mmCIF file of C-alpha atoms in Angstrom:
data_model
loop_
_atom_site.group_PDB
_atom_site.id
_atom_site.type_symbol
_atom_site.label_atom_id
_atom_site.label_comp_id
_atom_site.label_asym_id
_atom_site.label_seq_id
_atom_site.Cartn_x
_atom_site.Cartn_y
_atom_site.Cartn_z
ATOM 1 C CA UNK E 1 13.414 -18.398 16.977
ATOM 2 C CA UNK E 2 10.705 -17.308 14.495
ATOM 3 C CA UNK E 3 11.364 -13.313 13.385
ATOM 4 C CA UNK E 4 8.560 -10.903 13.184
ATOM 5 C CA UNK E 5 8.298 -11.687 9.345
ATOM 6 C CA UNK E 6 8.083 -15.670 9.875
ATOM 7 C CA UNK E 7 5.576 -15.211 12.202
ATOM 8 C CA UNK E 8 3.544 -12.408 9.983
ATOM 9 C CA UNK E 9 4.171 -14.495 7.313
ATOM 10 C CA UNK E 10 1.739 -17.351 9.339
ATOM 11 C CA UNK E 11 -0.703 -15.140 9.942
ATOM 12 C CA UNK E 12 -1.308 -14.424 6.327
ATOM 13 C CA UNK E 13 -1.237 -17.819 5.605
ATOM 14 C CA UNK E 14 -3.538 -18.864 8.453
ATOM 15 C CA UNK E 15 -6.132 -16.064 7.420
ATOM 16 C CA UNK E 16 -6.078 -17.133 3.879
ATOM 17 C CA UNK E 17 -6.782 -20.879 4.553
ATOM 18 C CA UNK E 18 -9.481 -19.602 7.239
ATOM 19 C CA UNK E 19 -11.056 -17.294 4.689
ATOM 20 C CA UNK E 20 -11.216 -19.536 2.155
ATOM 21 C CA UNK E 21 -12.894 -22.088 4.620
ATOM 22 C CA UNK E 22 -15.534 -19.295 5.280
ATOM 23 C CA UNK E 23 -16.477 -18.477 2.245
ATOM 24 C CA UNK E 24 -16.595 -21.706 0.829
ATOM 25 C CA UNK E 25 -19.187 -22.676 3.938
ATOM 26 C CA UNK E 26 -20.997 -19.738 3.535
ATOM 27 C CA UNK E 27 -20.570 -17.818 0.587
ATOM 28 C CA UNK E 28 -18.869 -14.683 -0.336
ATOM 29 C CA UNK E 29 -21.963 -12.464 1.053
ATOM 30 C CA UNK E 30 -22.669 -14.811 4.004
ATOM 31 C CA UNK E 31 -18.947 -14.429 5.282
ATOM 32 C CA UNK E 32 -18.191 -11.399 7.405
ATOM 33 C CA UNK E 33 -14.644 -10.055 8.912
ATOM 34 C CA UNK E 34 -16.013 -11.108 12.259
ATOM 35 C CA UNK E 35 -16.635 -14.710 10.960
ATOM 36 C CA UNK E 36 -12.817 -14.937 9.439
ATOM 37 C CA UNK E 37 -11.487 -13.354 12.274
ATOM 38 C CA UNK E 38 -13.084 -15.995 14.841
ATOM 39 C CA UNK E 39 -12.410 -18.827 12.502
ATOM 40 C CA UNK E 40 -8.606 -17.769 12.337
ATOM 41 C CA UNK E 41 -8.600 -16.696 16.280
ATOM 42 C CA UNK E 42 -7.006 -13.538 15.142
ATOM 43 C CA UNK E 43 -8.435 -10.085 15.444
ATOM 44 C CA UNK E 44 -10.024 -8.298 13.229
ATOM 45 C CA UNK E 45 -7.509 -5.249 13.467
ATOM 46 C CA UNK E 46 -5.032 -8.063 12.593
ATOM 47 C CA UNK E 47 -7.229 -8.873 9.029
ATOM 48 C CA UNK E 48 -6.671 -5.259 7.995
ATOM 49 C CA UNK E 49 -2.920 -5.015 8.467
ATOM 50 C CA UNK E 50 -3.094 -8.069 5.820
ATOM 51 C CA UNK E 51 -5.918 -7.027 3.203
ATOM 52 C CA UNK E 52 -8.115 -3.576 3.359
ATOM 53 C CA UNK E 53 -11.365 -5.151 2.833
ATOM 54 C CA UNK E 54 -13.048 -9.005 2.430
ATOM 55 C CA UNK E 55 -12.965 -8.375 -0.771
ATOM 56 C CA UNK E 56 -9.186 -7.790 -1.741
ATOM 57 C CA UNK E 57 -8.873 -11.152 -0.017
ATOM 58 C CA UNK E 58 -11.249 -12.914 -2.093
ATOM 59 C CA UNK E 59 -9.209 -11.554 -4.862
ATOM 60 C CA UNK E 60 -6.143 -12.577 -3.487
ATOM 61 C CA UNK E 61 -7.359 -16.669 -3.190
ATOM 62 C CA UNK E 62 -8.566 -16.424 -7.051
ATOM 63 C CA UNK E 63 -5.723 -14.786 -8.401
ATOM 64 C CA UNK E 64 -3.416 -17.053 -6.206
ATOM 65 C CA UNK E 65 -5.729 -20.234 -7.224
ATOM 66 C CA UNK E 66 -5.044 -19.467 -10.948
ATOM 67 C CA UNK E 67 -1.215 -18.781 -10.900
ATOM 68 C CA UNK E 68 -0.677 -21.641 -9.023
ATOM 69 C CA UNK E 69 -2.197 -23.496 -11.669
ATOM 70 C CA UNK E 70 -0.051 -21.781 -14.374
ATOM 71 C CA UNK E 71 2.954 -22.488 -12.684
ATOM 72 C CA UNK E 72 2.042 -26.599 -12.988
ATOM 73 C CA UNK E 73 1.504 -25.457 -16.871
ATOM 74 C CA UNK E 74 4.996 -23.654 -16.718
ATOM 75 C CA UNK E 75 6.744 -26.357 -15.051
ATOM 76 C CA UNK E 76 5.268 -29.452 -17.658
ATOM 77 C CA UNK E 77 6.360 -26.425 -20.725
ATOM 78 C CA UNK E 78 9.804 -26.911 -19.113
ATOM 79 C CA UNK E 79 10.292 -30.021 -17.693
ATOM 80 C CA UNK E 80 8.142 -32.574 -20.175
ATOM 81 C CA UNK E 81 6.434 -30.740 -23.186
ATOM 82 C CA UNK E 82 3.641 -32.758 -24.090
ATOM 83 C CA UNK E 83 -0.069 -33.198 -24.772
ATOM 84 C CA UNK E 84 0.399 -35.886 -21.955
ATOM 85 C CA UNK E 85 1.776 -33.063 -19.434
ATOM 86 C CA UNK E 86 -0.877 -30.872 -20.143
ATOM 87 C CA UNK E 87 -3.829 -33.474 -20.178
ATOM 88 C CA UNK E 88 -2.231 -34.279 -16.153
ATOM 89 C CA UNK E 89 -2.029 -30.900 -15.240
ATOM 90 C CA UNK E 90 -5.819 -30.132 -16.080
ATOM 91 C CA UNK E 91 -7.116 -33.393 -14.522
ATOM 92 C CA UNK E 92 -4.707 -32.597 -11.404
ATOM 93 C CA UNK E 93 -6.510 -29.157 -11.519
ATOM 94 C CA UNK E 94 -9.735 -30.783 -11.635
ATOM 95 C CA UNK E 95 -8.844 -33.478 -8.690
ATOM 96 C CA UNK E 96 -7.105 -31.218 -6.291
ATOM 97 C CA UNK E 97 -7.975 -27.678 -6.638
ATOM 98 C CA UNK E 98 -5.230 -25.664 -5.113
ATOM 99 C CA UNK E 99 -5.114 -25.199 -1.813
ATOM 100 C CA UNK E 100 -6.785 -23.666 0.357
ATOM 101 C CA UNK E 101 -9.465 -23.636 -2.514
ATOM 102 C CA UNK E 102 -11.699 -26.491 -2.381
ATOM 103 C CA UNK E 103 -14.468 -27.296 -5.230
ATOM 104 C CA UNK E 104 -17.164 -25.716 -3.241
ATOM 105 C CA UNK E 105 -15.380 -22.221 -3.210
ATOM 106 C CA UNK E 106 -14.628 -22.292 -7.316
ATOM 107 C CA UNK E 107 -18.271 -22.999 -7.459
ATOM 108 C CA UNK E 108 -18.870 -19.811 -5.667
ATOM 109 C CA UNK E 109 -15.912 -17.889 -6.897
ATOM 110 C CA UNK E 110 -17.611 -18.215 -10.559
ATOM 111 C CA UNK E 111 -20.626 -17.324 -9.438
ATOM 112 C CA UNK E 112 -19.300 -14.245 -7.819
ATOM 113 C CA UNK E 113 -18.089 -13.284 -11.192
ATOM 114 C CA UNK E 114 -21.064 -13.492 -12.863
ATOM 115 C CA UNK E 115 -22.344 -10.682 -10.484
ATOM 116 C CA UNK E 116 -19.773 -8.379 -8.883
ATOM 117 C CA UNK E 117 -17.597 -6.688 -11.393
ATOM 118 C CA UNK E 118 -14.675 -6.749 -9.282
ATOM 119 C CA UNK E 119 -14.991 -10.230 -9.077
ATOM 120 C CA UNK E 120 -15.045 -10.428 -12.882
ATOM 121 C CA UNK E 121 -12.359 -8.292 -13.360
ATOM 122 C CA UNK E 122 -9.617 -10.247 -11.429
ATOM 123 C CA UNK E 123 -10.758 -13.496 -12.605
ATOM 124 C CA UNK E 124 -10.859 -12.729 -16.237
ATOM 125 C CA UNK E 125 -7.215 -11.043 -16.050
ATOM 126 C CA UNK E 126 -5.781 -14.050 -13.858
ATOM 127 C CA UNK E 127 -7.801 -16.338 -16.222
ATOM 128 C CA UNK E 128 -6.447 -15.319 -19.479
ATOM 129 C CA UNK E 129 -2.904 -15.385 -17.890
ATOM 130 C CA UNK E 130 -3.563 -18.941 -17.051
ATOM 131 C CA UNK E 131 -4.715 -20.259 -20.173
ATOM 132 C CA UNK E 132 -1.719 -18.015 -22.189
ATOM 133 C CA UNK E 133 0.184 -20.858 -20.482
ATOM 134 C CA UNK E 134 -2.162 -23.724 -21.478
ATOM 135 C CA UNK E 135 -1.348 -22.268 -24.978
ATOM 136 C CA UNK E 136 2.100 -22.283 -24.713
ATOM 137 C CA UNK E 137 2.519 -26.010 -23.791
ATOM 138 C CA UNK E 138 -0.417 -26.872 -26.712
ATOM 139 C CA UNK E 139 1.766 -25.376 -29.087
ATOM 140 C CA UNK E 140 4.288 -27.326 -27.974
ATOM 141 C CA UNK E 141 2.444 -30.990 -28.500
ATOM 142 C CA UNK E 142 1.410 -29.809 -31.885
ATOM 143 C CA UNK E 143 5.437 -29.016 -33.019
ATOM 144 C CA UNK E 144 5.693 -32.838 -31.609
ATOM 145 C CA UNK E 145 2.362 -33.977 -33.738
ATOM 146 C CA UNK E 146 0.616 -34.736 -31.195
ATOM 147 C CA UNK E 147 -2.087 -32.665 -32.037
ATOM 148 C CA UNK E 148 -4.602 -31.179 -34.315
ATOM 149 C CA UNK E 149 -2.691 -27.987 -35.773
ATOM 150 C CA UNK E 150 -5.548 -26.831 -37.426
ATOM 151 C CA UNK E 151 -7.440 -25.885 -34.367
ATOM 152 C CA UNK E 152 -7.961 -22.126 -33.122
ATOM 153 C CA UNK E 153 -6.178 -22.568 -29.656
ATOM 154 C CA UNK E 154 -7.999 -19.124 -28.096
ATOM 155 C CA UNK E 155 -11.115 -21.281 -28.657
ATOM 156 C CA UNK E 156 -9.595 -23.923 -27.145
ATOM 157 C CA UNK E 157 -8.194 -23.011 -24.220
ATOM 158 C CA UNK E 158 -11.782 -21.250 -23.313
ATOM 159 C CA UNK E 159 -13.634 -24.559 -24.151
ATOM 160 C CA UNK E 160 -11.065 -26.921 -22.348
ATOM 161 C CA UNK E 161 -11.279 -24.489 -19.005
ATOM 162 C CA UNK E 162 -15.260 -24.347 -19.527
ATOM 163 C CA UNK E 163 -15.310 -28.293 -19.252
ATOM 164 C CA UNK E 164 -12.881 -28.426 -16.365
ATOM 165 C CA UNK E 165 -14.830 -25.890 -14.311
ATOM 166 C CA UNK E 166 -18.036 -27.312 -15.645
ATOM 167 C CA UNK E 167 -17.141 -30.496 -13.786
ATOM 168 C CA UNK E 168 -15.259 -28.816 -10.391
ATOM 169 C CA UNK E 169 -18.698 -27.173 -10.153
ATOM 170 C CA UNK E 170 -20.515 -30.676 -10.516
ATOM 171 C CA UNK E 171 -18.177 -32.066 -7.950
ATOM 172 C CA UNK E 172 -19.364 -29.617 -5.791
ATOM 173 C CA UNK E 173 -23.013 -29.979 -5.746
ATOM 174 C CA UNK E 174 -23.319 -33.682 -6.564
ATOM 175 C CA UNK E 175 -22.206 -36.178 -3.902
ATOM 176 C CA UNK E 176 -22.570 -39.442 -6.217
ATOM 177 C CA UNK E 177 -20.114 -37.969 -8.628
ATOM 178 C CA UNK E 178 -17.053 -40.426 -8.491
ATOM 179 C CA UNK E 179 -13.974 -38.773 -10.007
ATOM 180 C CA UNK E 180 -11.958 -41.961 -10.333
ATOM 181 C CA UNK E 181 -14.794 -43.185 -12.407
ATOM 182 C CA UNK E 182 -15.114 -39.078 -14.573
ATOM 183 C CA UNK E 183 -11.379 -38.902 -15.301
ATOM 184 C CA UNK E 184 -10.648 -41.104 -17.876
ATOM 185 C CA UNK E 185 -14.410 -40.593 -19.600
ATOM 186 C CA UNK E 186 -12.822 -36.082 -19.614
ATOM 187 C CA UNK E 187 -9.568 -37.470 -20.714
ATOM 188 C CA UNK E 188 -10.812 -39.936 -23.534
ATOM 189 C CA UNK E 189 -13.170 -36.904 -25.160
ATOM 190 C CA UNK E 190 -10.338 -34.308 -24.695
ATOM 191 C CA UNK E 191 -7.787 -36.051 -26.668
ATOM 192 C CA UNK E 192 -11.045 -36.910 -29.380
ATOM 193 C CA UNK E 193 -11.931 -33.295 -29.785
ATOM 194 C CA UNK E 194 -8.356 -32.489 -30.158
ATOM 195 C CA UNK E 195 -7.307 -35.213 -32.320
ATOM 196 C CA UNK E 196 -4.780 -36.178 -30.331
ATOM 197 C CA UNK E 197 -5.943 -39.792 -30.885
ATOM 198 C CA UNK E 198 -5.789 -39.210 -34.865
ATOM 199 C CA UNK E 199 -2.075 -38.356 -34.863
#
């Protein structure tokens, strides 16, 4: 029998993938309560007992998106340190954005940052934990040699994650954009830029 906190539990869950849905269809300011509530077949009293307001659940999805991505850099620091480990766990980032986010919400989750300082606020504080964690396993593949010690890895990290949304965001927009066919091209001038390649 499912308890009362299984079953809450699957509401949450439901209204977070049905959320994410909406806004990804129709933008942050296009997507109402009433649309998430309909597209969830919950009510809308039933949102509220979840999040306050759409927006604390728009912050929710970004901060969620971004720690599940620092757990796969967590996991690859513990399991198999490497500049190989972290070069999968971007392009698995960039392949499969984490559920229930899909490339057409990150698109419009960074351009919600650009203009509502909320927004902004959350992502930049999720981001930089995020990319601590990037750090952590880089500084691991350059104690194995695998890379370019010389390089500021602040800078890095910020140029790496600028080039992996840069081509989510393409993903997005452009239907002709194969990613089978990108991968290897983002992998080959990652490990150039880094040096991994000169090692």
């Amino acid at each position: 029998m499912v308890n009362h906190q299984e079953k809450k539990a699957d509401t949450r869950q439901k209204l977070i993938v049905s959320a994410a849905k909406c806004f990804a269809e129709k933008g942050y300011e296009g997507c109402s309560i009433s649309d998430i509530s309909k597209a969830a077949k919950i009510s809308q009293g039933s949102i509220y007992v979840h999040f306050t307001n759409k927006e604390e659940l728009f912050l929710y999805i970004i901060i969620e998106d971004h720690m599940s991505a620092t757990k796969k850099l967590q996991n690859a620091l513990v399991t198999a340190p490497s500049f190989d480990a972290l070069l999968a766990t971007l392009l698995e980032c960039i392949r499969d954005v984490s559920y229930p986010i899909d490339h057409r919400l990150w698109t419009e989750i960074l351009a919600q940052a650009t203009r509502n300082p909320a927004v902004r606020s959350a992502f930049l504080a999720s981001d930089k934990i995020m990319r601590e964690a990037f750090i952590n396993l880089f500084k691991k593949a350059i104690e194995l040699g695998q890379v370019d010690p010389q390089e500021d890895l602040e800078t890095v990290s910020i140029w790496v994650y600028s080039m992996v949304d840069g081509l989510i965001a393409r993903t997005a927009y452009d239907p002709n954009i194969d990613l089978d066919t990108q991968m290897p091209i983002f992998e080959k001038l990652i490990r150039r830029a880094l040096g991994a390649n000169k090692i």
